[in-house]
Short mmCIF file of N, CA and C in Angstrom, two decimals:
data_model
loop_
_atom_site.label_atom_id
_atom_site.label_comp_id
_atom_site.label_asym_id
_atom_site.label_seq_id
_atom_site.Cartn_x
_atom_site.Cartn_y
_atom_site.Cartn_z
N MET K 1 4.13 7.46 -19.31
CA MET K 1 4.17 6.44 -18.34
C MET K 1 2.43 6.38 -17.43
N ASN K 2 2.22 5.05 -17.32
CA ASN K 2 1.11 4.99 -16.52
C ASN K 2 1.19 4.62 -15.18
N ILE K 3 0.82 5.25 -14.08
CA ILE K 3 1.02 4.73 -12.57
C ILE K 3 0.02 3.99 -12.28
N TYR K 4 -0.12 3.02 -11.34
CA TYR K 4 -1.05 2.41 -10.84
C TYR K 4 -0.87 2.36 -9.46
N LEU K 5 -1.72 2.76 -8.66
CA LEU K 5 -1.74 2.32 -7.18
C LEU K 5 -2.39 1.18 -6.42
N VAL K 6 -1.49 0.57 -6.12
CA VAL K 6 -2.00 -0.99 -5.61
C VAL K 6 -2.04 -0.76 -4.14
N ASN K 7 -3.43 -0.25 -3.57
CA ASN K 7 -3.45 -0.21 -2.32
C ASN K 7 -5.05 -0.73 -1.98
N ASN K 8 -5.39 -1.26 -0.96
CA ASN K 8 -6.48 -2.16 -0.94
C ASN K 8 -7.30 -2.38 -2.17
N ASN K 9 -6.74 -3.16 -3.18
CA ASN K 9 -7.02 -3.78 -4.54
C ASN K 9 -7.64 -2.67 -5.12
N LEU K 10 -7.35 -0.92 -5.17
CA LEU K 10 -7.74 -0.38 -5.69
C LEU K 10 -7.61 -0.28 -7.28
N ILE K 11 -6.58 -1.24 -7.73
CA ILE K 11 -6.26 -1.01 -8.97
C ILE K 11 -7.53 -2.04 -9.56
N PHE K 12 -7.95 -2.97 -9.05
CA PHE K 12 -8.92 -3.86 -9.54
C PHE K 12 -10.32 -3.28 -9.70
N ARG K 13 -10.50 -2.16 -8.63
CA ARG K 13 -11.76 -1.53 -8.77
C ARG K 13 -11.66 -0.16 -9.74
N THR K 14 -10.61 0.33 -10.35
CA THR K 14 -10.27 1.40 -11.21
C THR K 14 -9.97 0.80 -12.57
N ILE K 15 -9.20 -0.68 -12.85
CA ILE K 15 -8.79 -0.80 -13.92
C ILE K 15 -9.23 -2.15 -14.21
N ASP K 16 -10.07 -2.38 -15.41
CA ASP K 16 -10.58 -3.83 -15.94
C ASP K 16 -9.49 -4.57 -16.28
N LEU K 17 -9.03 -5.71 -16.07
CA LEU K 17 -7.85 -6.27 -16.32
C LEU K 17 -8.03 -6.50 -18.00
N VAL K 18 -9.15 -6.66 -18.67
CA VAL K 18 -9.39 -7.05 -19.94
C VAL K 18 -8.83 -5.75 -20.63
N THR K 19 -8.95 -4.43 -20.36
CA THR K 19 -8.55 -3.23 -21.08
C THR K 19 -6.59 -3.17 -20.30
N TYR K 20 -6.57 -3.48 -19.19
CA TYR K 20 -5.37 -3.41 -18.84
C TYR K 20 -4.38 -4.15 -19.56
N ASN K 21 -5.02 -5.48 -20.34
CA ASN K 21 -4.24 -6.14 -21.00
C ASN K 21 -3.59 -5.42 -22.38
N LYS K 22 -4.34 -4.34 -22.92
CA LYS K 22 -4.55 -3.72 -24.06
C LYS K 22 -3.41 -2.53 -23.92
N LEU K 23 -2.79 -2.27 -22.63
CA LEU K 23 -1.87 -1.14 -22.42
C LEU K 23 -0.51 -1.70 -22.73
N THR K 24 0.18 -0.68 -23.44
CA THR K 24 1.47 -0.77 -24.01
C THR K 24 2.39 0.03 -23.55
N ALA K 25 1.82 1.45 -22.85
CA ALA K 25 3.03 2.36 -22.41
C ALA K 25 3.79 1.64 -21.25
N ASN K 26 4.62 2.30 -20.91
CA ASN K 26 5.68 2.05 -19.93
C ASN K 26 5.05 1.82 -18.58
N ARG K 27 5.12 1.22 -17.36
CA ARG K 27 4.28 0.99 -16.68
C ARG K 27 5.14 1.02 -15.13
N VAL K 28 4.38 1.40 -14.14
CA VAL K 28 5.00 1.63 -12.85
C VAL K 28 4.15 1.06 -11.92
N LEU K 29 4.32 0.04 -10.94
CA LEU K 29 3.59 -0.26 -10.05
C LEU K 29 3.97 0.28 -8.43
N MET K 30 3.24 0.98 -7.79
CA MET K 30 3.46 1.52 -6.37
C MET K 30 2.68 0.64 -5.59
N PHE K 31 3.31 0.23 -4.50
CA PHE K 31 2.68 -0.72 -3.51
C PHE K 31 2.76 0.20 -2.18
N PRO K 32 1.82 -0.12 -1.42
CA PRO K 32 1.70 0.65 -0.24
C PRO K 32 2.61 0.21 0.83
N GLY K 33 2.60 0.85 1.86
CA GLY K 33 3.64 1.02 2.99
C GLY K 33 2.91 0.76 4.62
N GLN K 34 3.54 0.91 5.57
CA GLN K 34 3.15 0.78 6.81
C GLN K 34 1.87 1.57 6.83
N GLY K 35 0.79 1.02 7.43
CA GLY K 35 -0.71 1.68 7.86
C GLY K 35 -1.82 1.41 6.61
N SER K 36 -1.32 0.63 5.55
CA SER K 36 -2.46 0.32 4.84
C SER K 36 -2.84 -0.82 4.88
N GLN K 37 -2.43 -1.80 5.90
CA GLN K 37 -3.09 -3.20 6.17
C GLN K 37 -4.59 -2.87 6.90
N TYR K 38 -5.28 -3.92 6.84
CA TYR K 38 -6.57 -3.88 7.15
C TYR K 38 -6.93 -5.53 7.22
N VAL K 39 -7.84 -5.53 8.00
CA VAL K 39 -8.60 -6.90 8.62
C VAL K 39 -9.42 -7.20 7.15
N GLY K 40 -8.70 -8.13 6.42
CA GLY K 40 -9.87 -8.80 5.15
C GLY K 40 -8.95 -8.64 3.95
N MET K 41 -7.63 -7.95 4.18
CA MET K 41 -7.03 -7.59 2.85
C MET K 41 -6.57 -9.14 1.93
N THR K 42 -6.92 -9.01 0.80
CA THR K 42 -6.99 -10.10 -0.05
C THR K 42 -8.20 -10.93 -0.12
N LYS K 43 -9.03 -10.71 0.80
CA LYS K 43 -10.28 -11.65 0.77
C LYS K 43 -11.15 -11.68 -0.42
N ASP K 44 -11.24 -10.22 -1.07
CA ASP K 44 -11.71 -10.36 -2.35
C ASP K 44 -10.89 -10.70 -3.62
N LEU K 45 -10.05 -11.57 -3.65
CA LEU K 45 -9.07 -11.86 -4.37
C LEU K 45 -9.04 -13.61 -4.17
N LEU K 46 -9.47 -14.20 -3.17
CA LEU K 46 -9.15 -15.46 -2.83
C LEU K 46 -9.60 -16.29 -3.96
N SER K 47 -10.88 -15.75 -4.84
CA SER K 47 -11.17 -16.78 -5.91
C SER K 47 -10.23 -17.31 -6.88
N TYR K 48 -8.83 -16.50 -7.00
CA TYR K 48 -7.73 -16.66 -7.76
C TYR K 48 -6.75 -17.49 -7.07
N LYS K 49 -6.69 -18.59 -7.75
CA LYS K 49 -5.49 -19.85 -7.33
C LYS K 49 -4.47 -19.05 -7.18
N ILE K 50 -3.58 -18.14 -7.96
CA ILE K 50 -2.49 -17.78 -7.65
C ILE K 50 -2.44 -17.02 -6.33
N VAL K 51 -3.49 -15.98 -6.02
CA VAL K 51 -3.39 -15.67 -4.60
C VAL K 51 -3.56 -16.58 -3.50
N ARG K 52 -4.43 -17.63 -3.79
CA ARG K 52 -4.36 -18.65 -2.73
C ARG K 52 -2.90 -19.14 -2.35
N ASP K 53 -2.34 -19.65 -3.49
CA ASP K 53 -0.91 -20.18 -3.30
C ASP K 53 -0.05 -19.31 -2.82
N THR K 54 -0.29 -18.07 -2.91
CA THR K 54 0.93 -17.02 -2.45
C THR K 54 0.64 -16.89 -0.88
N LEU K 55 -0.45 -17.01 -0.23
CA LEU K 55 -0.86 -17.06 0.94
C LEU K 55 -0.28 -18.13 1.57
N ASP K 56 -0.78 -19.52 0.88
CA ASP K 56 -0.12 -20.51 1.68
C ASP K 56 1.26 -20.61 1.55
N GLU K 57 2.00 -20.01 0.51
CA GLU K 57 3.42 -20.02 0.64
C GLU K 57 4.32 -19.34 1.40
N VAL K 58 3.55 -17.98 1.74
CA VAL K 58 4.02 -17.38 2.92
C VAL K 58 3.80 -17.95 4.43
N ASP K 59 2.46 -18.47 4.67
CA ASP K 59 2.28 -19.07 5.75
C ASP K 59 3.32 -20.19 6.03
N SER K 60 3.88 -21.01 4.84
CA SER K 60 4.57 -22.04 5.11
C SER K 60 6.05 -21.40 5.43
N ALA K 61 6.16 -20.39 4.87
CA ALA K 61 7.82 -19.94 5.22
C ALA K 61 7.97 -19.14 6.43
N LEU K 62 6.65 -18.67 7.00
CA LEU K 62 6.76 -17.78 8.41
C LEU K 62 6.59 -19.05 9.50
N GLN K 63 5.90 -20.17 9.10
CA GLN K 63 5.79 -21.16 10.20
C GLN K 63 4.40 -21.02 11.06
N PHE K 64 4.01 -19.81 10.48
CA PHE K 64 2.42 -19.62 11.29
C PHE K 64 1.64 -19.00 10.36
N LYS K 65 0.23 -18.68 10.67
CA LYS K 65 -0.91 -18.63 9.50
C LYS K 65 -1.20 -16.98 9.40
N LEU K 66 -0.08 -16.36 8.59
CA LEU K 66 -0.35 -14.85 8.58
C LEU K 66 -1.72 -14.69 7.87
N SER K 67 -2.12 -15.63 6.98
CA SER K 67 -3.24 -15.31 6.21
C SER K 67 -4.34 -15.40 7.08
N GLN K 68 -4.59 -15.92 7.76
CA GLN K 68 -5.48 -15.93 8.92
C GLN K 68 -5.90 -14.54 9.51
N ILE K 69 -4.64 -13.86 10.05
CA ILE K 69 -4.52 -12.61 10.74
C ILE K 69 -4.90 -11.65 9.60
N MET K 70 -4.81 -11.78 8.44
CA MET K 70 -4.61 -10.87 7.25
C MET K 70 -6.33 -10.93 7.05
N LEU K 71 -7.03 -11.92 7.03
CA LEU K 71 -8.28 -12.22 6.94
C LEU K 71 -9.14 -12.13 7.54
N GLU K 72 -8.75 -12.32 9.15
CA GLU K 72 -9.66 -12.45 9.84
C GLU K 72 -9.30 -11.65 11.13
N GLY K 73 -7.95 -11.12 11.23
CA GLY K 73 -7.52 -10.31 12.63
C GLY K 73 -7.27 -11.25 13.55
N PRO K 74 -7.41 -10.58 14.72
CA PRO K 74 -7.96 -9.24 14.95
C PRO K 74 -7.02 -8.17 14.36
N GLU K 75 -7.53 -6.84 14.33
CA GLU K 75 -6.78 -5.48 13.73
C GLU K 75 -5.78 -5.35 14.67
N SER K 76 -5.90 -5.55 16.18
CA SER K 76 -4.79 -5.35 17.19
C SER K 76 -3.69 -6.01 16.64
N GLU K 77 -4.07 -7.36 16.44
CA GLU K 77 -2.77 -8.34 16.11
C GLU K 77 -1.98 -7.81 14.65
N LEU K 78 -3.11 -7.76 13.64
CA LEU K 78 -2.50 -7.30 12.33
C LEU K 78 -1.32 -6.20 12.29
N THR K 79 -1.94 -4.98 13.14
CA THR K 79 -1.29 -3.81 13.19
C THR K 79 -0.02 -4.01 13.88
N GLU K 80 0.28 -4.79 14.60
CA GLU K 80 1.97 -5.32 14.99
C GLU K 80 2.69 -5.27 13.85
N THR K 81 3.65 -4.32 13.87
CA THR K 81 4.78 -4.09 12.80
C THR K 81 4.98 -5.88 12.34
N TYR K 82 5.57 -6.71 13.25
CA TYR K 82 6.00 -7.89 12.89
C TYR K 82 4.94 -8.48 12.01
N ASN K 83 3.84 -8.20 12.06
CA ASN K 83 2.56 -8.88 11.01
C ASN K 83 2.25 -7.97 10.00
N ALA K 84 2.24 -6.55 10.39
CA ALA K 84 1.76 -5.87 9.29
C ALA K 84 2.81 -5.66 8.08
N GLN K 85 4.25 -5.89 8.37
CA GLN K 85 5.06 -5.78 7.22
C GLN K 85 4.77 -6.85 6.20
N PRO K 86 5.08 -8.20 7.02
CA PRO K 86 4.94 -9.21 5.82
C PRO K 86 3.31 -9.36 5.23
N ALA K 87 2.24 -8.83 6.05
CA ALA K 87 1.26 -8.98 5.47
C ALA K 87 1.02 -7.78 4.36
N ILE K 88 1.45 -6.82 4.33
CA ILE K 88 1.62 -5.90 3.34
C ILE K 88 2.21 -6.49 2.08
N ILE K 89 3.60 -6.64 2.47
CA ILE K 89 4.28 -7.13 0.93
C ILE K 89 3.64 -8.69 0.80
N THR K 90 2.97 -9.41 1.52
CA THR K 90 2.34 -10.51 0.89
C THR K 90 1.08 -10.32 -0.26
N HIS K 91 0.30 -9.25 0.20
CA HIS K 91 -1.05 -8.76 -0.08
C HIS K 91 -0.26 -8.07 -1.78
N SER K 92 0.79 -7.39 -1.73
CA SER K 92 1.38 -6.68 -3.06
C SER K 92 1.88 -7.67 -3.88
N ILE K 93 2.31 -8.95 -3.17
CA ILE K 93 3.04 -9.79 -4.17
C ILE K 93 1.85 -10.57 -4.88
N ALA K 94 1.01 -10.73 -4.17
CA ALA K 94 -0.14 -11.63 -4.42
C ALA K 94 -0.95 -10.95 -5.69
N VAL K 95 -1.09 -9.66 -5.34
CA VAL K 95 -1.67 -8.67 -6.71
C VAL K 95 -0.75 -8.74 -7.80
N PHE K 96 0.54 -8.53 -7.84
CA PHE K 96 1.51 -8.55 -8.82
C PHE K 96 1.61 -9.79 -9.36
N ARG K 97 1.59 -11.06 -8.86
CA ARG K 97 1.47 -12.44 -9.42
C ARG K 97 0.07 -12.34 -10.09
N LEU K 98 -0.79 -11.62 -9.86
CA LEU K 98 -2.19 -12.05 -10.61
C LEU K 98 -1.98 -11.10 -11.64
N LEU K 99 -1.45 -9.71 -11.69
CA LEU K 99 -1.14 -9.30 -12.54
C LEU K 99 -0.48 -9.98 -13.70
N GLU K 100 0.63 -10.68 -13.28
CA GLU K 100 1.40 -11.11 -14.09
C GLU K 100 0.55 -12.52 -14.74
N VAL K 101 -0.07 -13.18 -14.10
CA VAL K 101 -0.87 -14.42 -14.91
C VAL K 101 -2.23 -14.04 -15.73
N ARG K 102 -2.50 -12.57 -15.58
CA ARG K 102 -3.72 -12.29 -16.07
C ARG K 102 -3.31 -11.02 -17.17
N SER K 103 -2.46 -10.51 -17.24
CA SER K 103 -2.06 -10.02 -18.37
C SER K 103 -0.87 -10.08 -19.28
N SER K 104 -0.88 -10.35 -20.61
CA SER K 104 0.34 -10.63 -21.36
C SER K 104 1.04 -9.32 -21.75
N HIS K 105 0.80 -8.42 -21.35
CA HIS K 105 1.87 -7.22 -21.29
C HIS K 105 2.42 -6.67 -20.09
N PHE K 106 2.31 -7.77 -19.08
CA PHE K 106 3.14 -7.24 -17.68
C PHE K 106 3.75 -8.29 -17.50
N SER K 107 5.12 -8.26 -17.09
CA SER K 107 5.99 -9.10 -16.65
C SER K 107 6.90 -8.80 -15.79
N MET K 108 7.91 -9.46 -15.13
CA MET K 108 9.04 -9.00 -14.34
C MET K 108 10.24 -8.87 -15.60
N ILE K 109 10.21 -9.56 -16.47
CA ILE K 109 11.03 -9.66 -17.58
C ILE K 109 11.40 -7.97 -18.21
N ASN K 110 10.36 -7.14 -18.10
CA ASN K 110 10.53 -5.85 -18.28
C ASN K 110 11.38 -4.90 -17.45
N TYR K 111 11.86 -5.60 -16.34
CA TYR K 111 12.78 -4.68 -15.57
C TYR K 111 14.36 -4.88 -15.76
#
């Protein structure tokens, strides 16, 4: 079983997505929790439409610009639990969705 830690986009720094496509072993994704938020989270993934769409979807659902707090801060506002928790899950979902569209071997169907 392969375990990939998704924290501060670590998965993209350690695993090339082309190589990731070729993996066939059982996979587990472990997403971060409280304390892993940081100003600028998802910034390095904004070139992907699925990530931008995820941020837009969350902003719409929450009826405020969580994405702006995630990307620009201030840190004091991002670290408030009512912002940190949705920011962390938003980041995790964006990474997960990106993996789904970039890898033919990774899908929710396997659950």
